[in-house]
mmCIF file of C-alpha atoms in Angstrom:
data_model
loop_
_atom_site.group_PDB
_atom_site.id
_atom_site.type_symbol
_atom_site.label_atom_id
_atom_site.label_comp_id
_atom_site.label_asym_id
_atom_site.label_seq_id
_atom_site.Cartn_x
_atom_site.Cartn_y
_atom_site.Cartn_z
ATOM 1 C CA MET A 1 177.017 44.082 39.577
ATOM 2 C CA ASN A 2 174.515 41.305 40.639
ATOM 3 C CA CYS A 3 171.884 40.304 43.405
ATOM 4 C CA HIS A 4 173.866 40.089 46.710
ATOM 5 C CA ASP A 5 175.275 43.419 45.924
ATOM 6 C CA VAL A 6 172.543 45.319 44.895
ATOM 7 C CA SER A 7 171.045 43.983 48.443
ATOM 8 C CA ARG A 8 173.513 45.287 49.926
ATOM 9 C CA MET A 9 172.782 48.575 48.863
ATOM 10 C CA LEU A 10 169.356 49.265 48.234
ATOM 11 C CA ASP A 11 169.248 51.192 50.755
ATOM 12 C CA PRO A 12 171.351 54.096 50.137
ATOM 13 C CA TYR A 13 170.853 53.597 46.448
ATOM 14 C CA VAL A 14 166.885 54.789 48.531
ATOM 15 C CA ASP A 15 168.499 57.554 50.557
ATOM 16 C CA ASP A 16 170.076 58.725 47.588
ATOM 17 C CA GLU A 17 173.706 58.313 49.799
ATOM 18 C CA LEU A 18 175.393 56.272 46.829
ATOM 19 C CA SER A 19 177.898 57.524 43.920
ATOM 20 C CA PRO A 20 175.911 58.516 40.668
ATOM 21 C CA ALA A 21 178.677 55.454 39.301
ATOM 22 C CA ASP A 22 177.034 52.731 42.189
ATOM 23 C CA ALA A 23 173.721 54.380 41.352
ATOM 24 C CA ALA A 24 173.230 53.651 37.492
ATOM 25 C CA ALA A 25 175.108 49.864 37.877
ATOM 26 C CA VAL A 26 171.950 49.404 40.796
ATOM 27 C CA ALA A 27 169.382 51.452 38.526
ATOM 28 C CA ALA A 28 170.651 49.062 35.272
ATOM 29 C CA HIS A 29 170.712 45.315 37.605
ATOM 30 C CA ILE A 30 167.205 46.944 39.146
ATOM 31 C CA GLU A 31 165.398 46.810 34.951
ATOM 32 C CA GLN A 32 166.861 43.161 35.173
ATOM 33 C CA CYS A 33 166.101 41.636 37.665
ATOM 34 C CA ALA A 34 162.188 40.931 38.710
ATOM 35 C CA SER A 35 162.857 40.232 42.408
ATOM 36 C CA CYS A 36 165.248 42.812 43.066
ATOM 37 C CA GLY A 37 162.484 45.036 41.688
ATOM 38 C CA GLN A 38 160.055 44.049 43.836
ATOM 39 C CA ARG A 39 162.858 44.580 47.462
ATOM 40 C CA LEU A 40 163.595 47.987 46.261
ATOM 41 C CA ALA A 41 159.460 48.651 45.591
ATOM 42 C CA ASP A 42 159.349 47.773 48.642
ATOM 43 C CA ARG A 43 161.932 49.656 50.492
ATOM 44 C CA GLU A 44 160.410 52.662 48.939
ATOM 45 C CA SER A 45 156.203 51.682 49.888
ATOM 46 C CA LEU A 46 158.061 51.564 53.183
ATOM 47 C CA GLN A 47 159.684 54.918 53.226
ATOM 48 C CA GLN A 48 156.443 56.324 52.209
ATOM 49 C CA LEU A 49 154.323 55.113 55.111
ATOM 50 C CA VAL A 50 156.798 55.660 57.819
ATOM 51 C CA ARG A 51 156.819 59.355 56.502
ATOM 52 C CA ALA A 52 153.533 59.526 56.840
ATOM 53 C CA VAL A 53 153.584 59.007 61.129
ATOM 54 C CA PRO A 54 153.551 62.030 63.321
ATOM 55 C CA TYR A 55 155.903 64.874 63.321
ATOM 56 C CA TYR A 56 155.448 65.856 66.647
ATOM 57 C CA THR A 57 156.014 69.591 67.305
ATOM 58 C CA ALA A 58 156.933 71.079 70.848
ATOM 59 C CA PRO A 59 154.200 72.188 73.435
ATOM 60 C CA ASP A 60 153.427 75.665 73.071
ATOM 61 C CA ARG A 61 154.086 75.873 76.202
ATOM 62 C CA LEU A 62 158.150 74.510 76.082
ATOM 63 C CA ARG A 63 158.652 76.891 72.752
ATOM 64 C CA ILE A 64 157.670 79.461 75.704
ATOM 65 C CA ALA A 65 159.958 77.682 79.007
ATOM 66 C CA ILE A 66 162.761 77.659 76.256
ATOM 67 C CA GLY A 67 162.231 80.631 74.580
ATOM 68 C CA ASN A 68 162.609 82.689 77.805
ATOM 69 C CA ALA A 69 165.851 80.670 78.771
ATOM 70 C CA ALA A 70 167.068 82.661 75.988
ATOM 71 C CA PRO A 71 168.895 85.097 77.869
ATOM 72 C CA ARG A 72 167.190 88.480 76.925
ATOM 73 C CA ARG A 73 168.142 92.565 76.901
ATOM 74 C CA SER A 74 164.895 92.617 79.081
ATOM 75 C CA TRP A 75 165.506 94.031 82.739
ATOM 76 C CA ARG A 76 163.155 91.360 83.443
ATOM 77 C CA VAL A 77 165.098 88.008 84.146
ATOM 78 C CA PRO A 78 162.687 85.148 83.524
ATOM 79 C CA PRO A 79 162.273 81.857 85.968
ATOM 80 C CA MET A 80 164.140 79.719 83.923
ATOM 81 C CA ALA A 81 167.184 82.250 83.287
ATOM 82 C CA ALA A 82 167.113 81.800 87.064
ATOM 83 C CA TRP A 83 167.613 78.354 86.622
ATOM 84 C CA ALA A 84 169.411 78.647 83.317
ATOM 85 C CA ALA A 85 171.842 80.847 85.434
ATOM 86 C CA GLY A 86 171.840 78.665 88.345
ATOM 87 C CA ILE A 87 172.964 75.531 87.065
ATOM 88 C CA ALA A 88 175.855 77.474 84.897
ATOM 89 C CA LEU A 89 176.853 79.290 88.349
ATOM 90 C CA VAL A 90 177.204 74.818 89.762
ATOM 91 C CA ALA A 91 179.058 73.944 86.896
ATOM 92 C CA ALA A 92 180.818 76.796 86.435
ATOM 93 C CA ILE A 93 182.844 75.783 90.056
ATOM 94 C CA GLY A 94 183.492 71.911 88.386
ATOM 95 C CA GLY A 95 186.367 71.265 87.071
ATOM 96 C CA ALA A 96 184.707 68.769 84.230
ATOM 97 C CA ALA A 97 181.679 71.293 83.119
ATOM 98 C CA GLY A 98 180.341 69.388 80.775
ATOM 99 C CA LEU A 99 179.878 66.503 82.634
ATOM 100 C CA ARG A 100 178.831 68.464 85.832
ATOM 101 C CA THR A 101 176.204 70.388 84.062
ATOM 102 C CA ARG A 102 175.194 67.578 82.831
ATOM 103 C CA GLN A 103 174.982 65.603 86.224
ATOM 104 C CA VAL A 104 173.298 68.774 87.750
ATOM 105 C CA ALA A 105 170.724 68.993 85.467
ATOM 106 C CA GLN A 106 170.150 65.421 86.059
ATOM 107 C CA SER A 107 170.133 65.476 89.797
ATOM 108 C CA THR A 108 168.205 68.482 89.712
ATOM 109 C CA ALA A 109 165.075 67.010 87.370
ATOM 110 C CA ALA A 110 166.174 63.591 89.280
ATOM 111 C CA MET A 111 165.174 65.644 92.555
ATOM 112 C CA ALA A 112 161.977 67.481 91.132
ATOM 113 C CA GLU A 113 161.245 64.515 90.225
ATOM 114 C CA HIS A 114 161.817 62.618 93.498
ATOM 115 C CA VAL A 115 159.146 65.873 95.951
ATOM 116 C CA VAL A 116 156.537 65.463 93.404
ATOM 117 C CA ASP A 117 156.216 61.682 93.269
ATOM 118 C CA GLU A 118 156.902 62.051 97.584
ATOM 119 C CA HIS A 119 154.285 65.045 97.566
ATOM 120 C CA VAL A 120 150.693 63.118 95.238
ATOM 121 C CA ARG A 121 151.775 60.315 97.893
ATOM 122 C CA ALA A 122 151.516 62.342 100.492
ATOM 123 C CA LEU A 123 148.100 63.593 99.554
ATOM 124 C CA THR A 124 146.768 60.108 98.266
ATOM 125 C CA SER A 125 147.684 58.965 101.911
ATOM 126 C CA GLN A 126 145.903 59.302 105.222
ATOM 127 C CA ARG A 127 149.015 60.917 106.385
ATOM 128 C CA LEU A 128 149.609 64.330 105.245
ATOM 129 C CA PHE A 129 150.887 65.673 108.663
ATOM 130 C CA ASP A 130 151.477 63.796 111.422
ATOM 131 C CA VAL A 131 151.514 67.018 113.769
ATOM 132 C CA ARG A 132 148.284 69.161 113.054
ATOM 133 C CA SER A 133 148.596 72.604 114.372
ATOM 134 C CA SER A 134 148.101 76.001 112.366
ATOM 135 C CA ASN A 135 151.129 78.147 115.062
ATOM 136 C CA GLN A 136 154.580 77.763 113.758
ATOM 137 C CA HIS A 137 155.523 77.733 118.112
ATOM 138 C CA THR A 138 153.656 74.406 118.477
ATOM 139 C CA VAL A 139 155.612 72.646 114.858
ATOM 140 C CA LYS A 140 158.836 73.926 115.216
ATOM 141 C CA PRO A 141 159.575 72.364 118.083
ATOM 142 C CA TRP A 142 157.568 69.047 117.039
ATOM 143 C CA PHE A 143 160.828 69.145 114.964
ATOM 144 C CA GLN A 144 163.197 68.490 117.779
ATOM 145 C CA GLY A 145 165.091 64.962 117.911
ATOM 146 C CA LYS A 146 163.454 63.835 114.928
ATOM 147 C CA LEU A 147 166.169 65.673 112.296
ATOM 148 C CA ASP A 148 169.631 66.612 112.239
ATOM 149 C CA PHE A 149 168.555 70.299 111.119
ATOM 150 C CA SER A 150 166.428 73.166 112.698
ATOM 151 C CA PRO A 151 163.464 73.241 109.514
ATOM 152 C CA PRO A 152 161.997 77.469 109.700
ATOM 153 C CA VAL A 153 158.347 77.286 109.897
ATOM 154 C CA ALA A 154 156.425 79.964 109.302
ATOM 155 C CA ASP A 155 152.402 80.852 109.654
ATOM 156 C CA LEU A 156 151.160 82.878 106.582
ATOM 157 C CA SER A 157 148.125 82.938 107.036
ATOM 158 C CA SER A 158 147.937 86.560 107.119
ATOM 159 C CA VAL A 159 148.682 86.127 103.201
ATOM 160 C CA GLY A 160 146.397 84.022 102.395
ATOM 161 C CA PHE A 161 148.800 80.571 103.393
ATOM 162 C CA PRO A 162 147.826 78.815 106.390
ATOM 163 C CA LEU A 163 149.565 76.539 107.985
ATOM 164 C CA VAL A 164 148.267 73.586 108.253
ATOM 165 C CA GLY A 165 150.580 71.061 110.085
ATOM 166 C CA GLY A 166 154.317 69.097 109.279
ATOM 167 C CA ARG A 167 155.658 65.814 109.288
ATOM 168 C CA VAL A 168 158.717 64.330 108.811
ATOM 169 C CA ASP A 169 158.963 62.101 104.823
ATOM 170 C CA SER A 170 161.939 60.805 103.442
ATOM 171 C CA ILE A 171 163.262 62.132 99.641
ATOM 172 C CA ALA A 172 165.671 59.639 97.340
ATOM 173 C CA ASN A 173 166.873 58.138 100.612
ATOM 174 C CA ARG A 174 167.090 61.753 102.443
ATOM 175 C CA ARG A 175 164.746 62.490 106.325
ATOM 176 C CA VAL A 176 163.022 65.684 105.543
ATOM 177 C CA ALA A 177 161.000 68.264 106.838
ATOM 178 C CA ALA A 178 157.365 68.252 105.392
ATOM 179 C CA LEU A 179 156.110 71.606 106.019
ATOM 180 C CA VAL A 180 151.689 71.446 104.209
ATOM 181 C CA PHE A 181 149.683 75.109 103.810
ATOM 182 C CA GLN A 182 147.066 75.707 103.068
ATOM 183 C CA ARG A 183 145.058 77.904 99.778
ATOM 184 C CA ARG A 184 141.811 77.714 99.177
ATOM 185 C CA GLU A 185 141.254 73.873 97.920
ATOM 186 C CA HIS A 186 144.794 73.765 97.079
ATOM 187 C CA VAL A 187 147.664 71.535 99.906
ATOM 188 C CA ILE A 188 151.787 73.422 99.031
ATOM 189 C CA GLU A 189 154.116 71.528 100.694
ATOM 190 C CA VAL A 190 157.385 72.192 101.721
ATOM 191 C CA PHE A 191 160.384 69.922 101.633
ATOM 192 C CA ILE A 192 162.728 70.875 103.702
ATOM 193 C CA ALA A 193 166.705 68.889 103.605
ATOM 194 C CA PRO A 194 170.300 70.198 104.430
ATOM 195 C CA VAL A 195 171.254 72.189 101.154
ATOM 196 C CA VAL A 196 171.784 68.946 98.507
ATOM 197 C CA ALA A 197 174.689 68.934 97.005
ATOM 198 C CA ARG A 198 175.084 68.593 92.663
ATOM 199 C CA ILE A 199 171.878 70.402 92.283
ATOM 200 C CA ALA A 200 170.574 73.545 90.733
ATOM 201 C CA SER A 201 170.683 76.215 93.718
ATOM 202 C CA THR A 202 167.185 77.661 91.883
ATOM 203 C CA ASP A 203 164.709 75.964 89.924
ATOM 204 C CA VAL A 204 161.274 75.883 88.371
ATOM 205 C CA ARG A 205 159.613 73.381 86.948
ATOM 206 C CA SER A 206 155.843 71.235 85.882
ATOM 207 C CA ILE A 207 155.622 68.301 86.593
ATOM 208 C CA ARG A 208 152.587 66.399 85.633
ATOM 209 C CA GLY A 209 149.941 69.498 86.566
ATOM 210 C CA PHE A 210 152.084 70.084 89.563
ATOM 211 C CA HIS A 211 153.973 73.481 89.719
ATOM 212 C CA GLU A 212 157.312 73.207 91.806
ATOM 213 C CA ARG A 213 160.407 76.124 93.702
ATOM 214 C CA HIS A 214 163.235 75.104 94.053
ATOM 215 C CA TRP A 215 165.865 77.322 96.575
ATOM 216 C CA VAL A 216 168.372 77.364 99.023
ATOM 217 C CA GLN A 217 167.968 79.150 102.035
ATOM 218 C CA GLY A 218 171.371 79.404 103.962
ATOM 219 C CA ASP A 219 172.280 75.889 104.239
ATOM 220 C CA LEU A 220 169.153 73.831 103.403
ATOM 221 C CA SER A 221 167.459 72.471 100.265
ATOM 222 C CA LEU A 222 163.713 73.596 100.213
ATOM 223 C CA TRP A 223 161.175 73.277 97.250
ATOM 224 C CA ALA A 224 157.476 74.488 97.301
ATOM 225 C CA VAL A 225 155.532 71.861 95.359
ATOM 226 C CA SER A 226 151.323 72.094 94.825
ATOM 227 C CA ASP A 227 148.858 72.015 91.696
ATOM 228 C CA LEU A 228 148.157 76.228 92.691
ATOM 229 C CA ASN A 229 149.066 77.867 90.087
ATOM 230 C CA GLU A 230 152.676 79.276 89.507
ATOM 231 C CA ARG A 231 152.313 83.005 90.174
ATOM 232 C CA GLU A 232 150.283 81.987 93.697
ATOM 233 C CA LEU A 233 153.313 79.447 93.635
ATOM 234 C CA ARG A 234 156.137 82.060 93.723
ATOM 235 C CA GLU A 235 153.789 84.386 96.262
ATOM 236 C CA PHE A 236 153.716 81.417 98.814
ATOM 237 C CA VAL A 237 157.857 80.823 97.459
ATOM 238 C CA ASP A 238 158.261 84.645 98.048
ATOM 239 C CA ALA A 239 155.729 85.347 101.653
ATOM 240 C CA PHE A 240 158.059 82.142 103.352
ATOM 241 C CA VAL A 241 161.600 83.849 102.305
ATOM 242 C CA SER A 242 160.187 86.527 104.188
ATOM 243 C CA ALA A 243 159.001 85.459 106.999
ATOM 244 C CA THR A 244 161.709 83.535 108.342
ATOM 245 C CA ARG A 245 164.729 84.873 106.793
ATOM 246 C CA MET B 1 178.129 83.875 68.877
ATOM 247 C CA SER B 2 175.763 86.212 70.191
ATOM 248 C CA GLU B 3 172.747 86.411 72.699
ATOM 249 C CA ARG B 4 170.082 86.618 69.625
ATOM 250 C CA ASP B 5 172.193 83.902 67.808
ATOM 251 C CA PHE B 6 170.858 81.750 69.942
ATOM 252 C CA GLU B 7 167.612 82.346 69.532
ATOM 253 C CA GLN B 8 167.950 82.415 65.793
ATOM 254 C CA LEU B 9 169.488 79.644 65.498
ATOM 255 C CA VAL B 10 168.447 77.524 67.863
ATOM 256 C CA VAL B 11 164.878 77.604 68.969
ATOM 257 C CA PRO B 12 163.795 77.183 65.292
ATOM 258 C CA HIS B 13 164.678 73.152 65.248
ATOM 259 C CA LEU B 14 162.501 72.588 69.122
ATOM 260 C CA ASP B 15 160.475 71.193 66.991
ATOM 261 C CA ALA B 16 163.245 68.617 65.497
ATOM 262 C CA ALA B 17 164.342 68.515 68.779
ATOM 263 C CA PHE B 18 160.642 67.621 70.087
ATOM 264 C CA ASN B 19 160.009 64.766 67.819
ATOM 265 C CA TYR B 20 163.196 63.211 68.060
ATOM 266 C CA ALA B 21 162.229 63.444 71.563
ATOM 267 C CA ARG B 22 159.099 62.298 71.548
ATOM 268 C CA TRP B 23 159.870 58.896 69.729
ATOM 269 C CA LEU B 24 163.290 58.438 72.306
ATOM 270 C CA THR B 25 161.638 58.526 74.642
ATOM 271 C CA LYS B 26 158.030 57.694 73.470
ATOM 272 C CA ASN B 27 156.020 60.205 75.219
ATOM 273 C CA THR B 28 154.849 63.273 76.134
ATOM 274 C CA ALA B 29 156.246 64.493 79.511
ATOM 275 C CA ASP B 30 159.674 62.088 79.074
ATOM 276 C CA ALA B 31 160.167 64.456 76.006
ATOM 277 C CA GLU B 32 159.511 67.920 77.191
ATOM 278 C CA ASP B 33 161.725 67.297 80.154
ATOM 279 C CA VAL B 34 163.579 65.860 78.180
ATOM 280 C CA VAL B 35 163.867 68.814 75.778
ATOM 281 C CA GLN B 36 164.351 71.652 78.164
ATOM 282 C CA ASP B 37 167.251 69.567 79.874
ATOM 283 C CA ALA B 38 169.013 69.988 76.290
ATOM 284 C CA SER B 39 167.824 73.341 76.260
ATOM 285 C CA ILE B 40 169.884 74.437 79.545
ATOM 286 C CA ARG B 41 172.512 72.467 78.312
ATOM 287 C CA ALA B 42 172.740 74.526 74.939
ATOM 288 C CA LEU B 43 172.533 77.598 76.525
ATOM 289 C CA ARG B 44 175.318 76.581 78.232
ATOM 290 C CA PHE B 45 177.942 74.832 75.412
ATOM 291 C CA PHE B 46 176.430 77.679 73.201
ATOM 292 C CA ARG B 47 180.004 79.549 72.512
ATOM 293 C CA SER B 48 180.882 75.500 71.032
ATOM 294 C CA LEU B 49 178.727 75.997 68.260
ATOM 295 C CA ARG B 50 180.712 77.408 65.777
ATOM 296 C CA ASN B 51 179.770 76.440 61.931
ATOM 297 C CA GLU B 52 178.053 73.247 62.660
ATOM 298 C CA ASP B 53 174.327 73.107 61.603
ATOM 299 C CA ALA B 54 172.587 73.924 64.749
ATOM 300 C CA ARG B 55 170.386 71.499 64.601
ATOM 301 C CA ALA B 56 172.162 68.339 64.744
ATOM 302 C CA TRP B 57 174.375 69.430 67.221
ATOM 303 C CA LEU B 58 171.016 70.129 68.891
ATOM 304 C CA LEU B 59 169.725 66.448 68.424
ATOM 305 C CA THR B 60 173.077 65.698 69.530
ATOM 306 C CA ILE B 61 172.418 66.977 72.641
ATOM 307 C CA VAL B 62 168.878 65.701 73.096
ATOM 308 C CA ARG B 63 170.304 62.090 72.596
ATOM 309 C CA ASN B 64 173.012 62.629 75.020
ATOM 310 C CA THR B 65 170.572 64.234 78.215
ATOM 311 C CA TRP B 66 168.318 61.469 76.678
ATOM 312 C CA TYR B 67 170.820 58.605 77.466
ATOM 313 C CA GLY B 68 171.904 60.338 80.148
ATOM 314 C CA ARG B 69 168.158 60.138 82.088
ATOM 315 C CA LEU B 70 168.148 56.023 80.418
ATOM 316 C CA ALA B 71 171.673 55.630 82.674
ATOM 317 C CA LYS B 72 169.988 56.510 85.201
ATOM 318 C CA HIS B 73 166.555 55.222 85.402
ATOM 319 C CA GLY B 74 166.933 52.372 82.628
ATOM 320 C CA THR B 75 163.847 52.453 81.457
ATOM 321 C CA ASP B 76 164.013 51.525 77.771
ATOM 322 C CA ARG B 77 165.891 48.203 75.587
ATOM 323 C CA VAL B 78 168.629 51.185 74.455
ATOM 324 C CA GLY B 79 170.588 47.528 72.832
ATOM 325 C CA SER B 80 169.075 46.014 69.636
ATOM 326 C CA ASP B 81 172.509 43.092 68.985
ATOM 327 C CA GLU B 82 170.300 40.812 69.545
ATOM 328 C CA PRO B 83 170.218 38.516 65.728
ATOM 329 C CA LEU B 84 168.187 39.801 63.137
ATOM 330 C CA THR B 85 166.151 36.985 62.287
ATOM 331 C CA ASP B 86 165.228 36.524 59.154
ATOM 332 C CA ASP B 87 161.489 36.986 59.764
ATOM 333 C CA ARG B 88 160.971 38.485 56.101
ATOM 334 C CA ARG B 89 157.971 37.035 53.934
ATOM 335 C CA GLU B 90 157.222 36.969 50.450
ATOM 336 C CA GLU B 91 154.412 38.556 48.669
ATOM 337 C CA ALA B 92 155.140 41.914 48.074
ATOM 338 C CA LEU B 93 152.933 45.405 49.605
ATOM 339 C CA SER B 94 150.615 45.896 47.222
ATOM 340 C CA PRO B 95 150.036 49.642 45.828
ATOM 341 C CA GLU B 96 146.633 49.400 46.710
ATOM 342 C CA ALA B 97 147.635 48.771 50.008
ATOM 343 C CA LEU B 98 149.785 52.226 50.765
ATOM 344 C CA VAL B 99 146.225 54.012 50.695
ATOM 345 C CA LEU B 100 146.932 55.486 54.019
ATOM 346 C CA GLN B 101 144.180 54.842 57.043
ATOM 347 C CA GLN B 102 144.368 55.964 60.144
ATOM 348 C CA GLN B 103 144.649 52.643 60.826
ATOM 349 C CA THR B 104 147.060 51.675 59.431
ATOM 350 C CA VAL B 105 149.288 55.278 60.266
ATOM 351 C CA ALA B 106 148.630 53.884 63.886
ATOM 352 C CA HIS B 107 150.467 50.981 63.114
ATOM 353 C CA VAL B 108 153.486 52.356 61.826
ATOM 354 C CA GLN B 109 153.641 54.062 64.480
ATOM 355 C CA GLU B 110 153.294 51.137 66.520
ATOM 356 C CA ALA B 111 155.841 49.523 64.582
ATOM 357 C CA VAL B 112 158.426 52.522 64.343
ATOM 358 C CA GLU B 113 157.432 52.728 68.575
ATOM 359 C CA SER B 114 158.334 48.455 68.754
ATOM 360 C CA LEU B 115 162.419 48.990 66.842
ATOM 361 C CA PRO B 116 165.254 48.802 69.739
ATOM 362 C CA ALA B 117 166.096 52.368 69.841
ATOM 363 C CA ASP B 118 169.168 52.691 68.128
ATOM 364 C CA PHE B 119 166.985 50.981 64.706
ATOM 365 C CA ARG B 120 164.070 53.572 65.648
ATOM 366 C CA GLU B 121 166.818 56.554 65.917
ATOM 367 C CA VAL B 122 168.522 55.566 62.517
ATOM 368 C CA ILE B 123 164.637 55.331 61.205
ATOM 369 C CA VAL B 124 163.905 58.548 62.577
ATOM 370 C CA LEU B 125 166.499 61.079 61.707
ATOM 371 C CA ARG B 126 166.593 59.372 58.209
ATOM 372 C CA GLU B 127 163.127 59.445 57.179
ATOM 373 C CA LEU B 128 161.310 62.618 59.584
ATOM 374 C CA GLU B 129 164.334 64.946 59.879
ATOM 375 C CA GLY B 130 165.279 64.255 56.313
ATOM 376 C CA LEU B 131 169.048 63.613 57.333
ATOM 377 C CA SER B 132 171.963 62.414 55.535
ATOM 378 C CA TYR B 133 173.752 59.352 56.870
ATOM 379 C CA LYS B 134 176.923 61.563 57.652
ATOM 380 C CA GLU B 135 174.341 63.666 59.831
ATOM 381 C CA ILE B 136 173.231 60.980 61.421
ATOM 382 C CA ALA B 137 176.342 59.596 62.271
ATOM 383 C CA ALA B 138 177.313 62.788 63.580
ATOM 384 C CA ILE B 139 174.280 63.026 65.841
ATOM 385 C CA VAL B 140 174.715 59.758 66.723
ATOM 386 C CA GLY B 141 178.025 59.071 67.857
ATOM 387 C CA VAL B 142 179.283 55.669 64.907
ATOM 388 C CA PRO B 143 181.137 55.320 61.702
ATOM 389 C CA ILE B 144 178.959 55.629 58.328
ATOM 390 C CA GLY B 145 178.092 52.901 58.161
ATOM 391 C CA THR B 146 177.176 51.969 60.925
ATOM 392 C CA VAL B 147 174.476 53.354 60.117
ATOM 393 C CA MET B 148 173.774 52.107 56.645
ATOM 394 C CA SER B 149 173.181 48.952 58.497
ATOM 395 C CA ARG B 150 171.027 50.175 60.978
ATOM 396 C CA LEU B 151 168.636 51.256 58.822
ATOM 397 C CA SER B 152 168.736 48.269 56.828
ATOM 398 C CA ARG B 153 167.729 46.230 59.981
ATOM 399 C CA ALA B 154 165.643 48.630 60.754
ATOM 400 C CA ARG B 155 163.768 48.399 57.384
ATOM 401 C CA GLU B 156 164.010 44.505 57.440
ATOM 402 C CA ARG B 157 162.028 44.144 60.620
ATOM 403 C CA LEU B 158 159.688 46.910 59.778
ATOM 404 C CA LEU B 159 158.882 45.785 56.764
ATOM 405 C CA ALA B 160 158.604 42.002 58.302
ATOM 406 C CA ARG B 161 156.090 43.687 60.325
ATOM 407 C CA LEU B 162 153.665 45.980 58.378
ATOM 408 C CA ARG B 163 152.961 43.658 54.982
ATOM 409 C CA PRO B 164 150.559 41.671 56.676
ATOM 410 C CA ALA B 165 148.949 44.888 58.076
ATOM 411 C CA ILE B 166 149.321 46.670 55.543
ATOM 412 C CA ALA B 167 146.787 43.747 53.705
ATOM 413 C CA ASP B 168 144.655 43.914 56.337
ATOM 414 C CA GLY B 169 144.166 47.227 55.469
ATOM 415 C CA GLY B 170 143.744 47.585 52.027
ATOM 416 C CA ARG B 171 141.628 44.554 52.145
ATOM 417 C CA ALA B 172 139.014 46.429 55.093
#
């Protein structure tokens, strides 16, 4: 075995991937070849170095979210499980289930990202609403002629989520209605569009500190997004759904 | 496979999944998204897991999820087929230089992160997960010989880059 052969076997040698015979031959060569011995030493030093880089452990919130996603016998359906069920349901309808599930998961995630991006953009711009009113009978007709669908609008002041206004916006090249609500110092936005195909029918997630919930109402897709805590955002969505059903 | 099995077989590998995703995406938020999406898929396809190693199976899903997102957003260099320039140096690593200082770890981390994704992942799967070539080949979906050559080229790059850094660290 010459230096060239050994150099090609150094990696499997340090990784214990050689047959005993090959490993013995490499070891024998290295015994008497200083330059190959040095190359082996370099490999081993590098291995030690690389093994000292961080091993990133899963954050608790991820662990909890995924633990909850696993089906349980408990009566309570955790939000993640509902989301998973939504994806599974949509996927089951498709023919190529694998591809479809992946596309659904991706599209759902992508849409959620777009929604948060748009919410952040609106918050930082001067234009949070085009119609400022807490009166649903002012806001709802305002959308007429601006959209090819009629978004559900409700003032939820009675349950602590006053309607502040609305605007027409665009997310992922779709024209959407945006409703702005308030809870203490928090802004909640609801984006509404004709039902978006190929995304999960329910979706709950946290993105960059914002909470986001997606659901389908009739033939409309709705997203609620806010920096409000998850529990209150869920209360909000429940109140919105029952007020507009 | 029962529902309990999912928790018993897959959930214990969340750290492996997250670590792999974190090294692929190079940031925590994306890694969380990837692992979350991957877990949903894992849950969906759980019944397809038979006698395979659950960790390798989950890592494969993580990888596919990440590549799927990449294809959509296109944010990283995936390919590494550019010719490897021979920039090896002749100086050896001195034993003193191996004193691991935080600075050195940071250098190594940077060096690993700067590798093209398909070199980076074989390093992570081999050195941090301790997987065999065969297991890595299954996860990455390439022949064992390719795993070996990628590892070799990745290590040559790391050596070329880390020698001076380690020499400096050793002097300091």
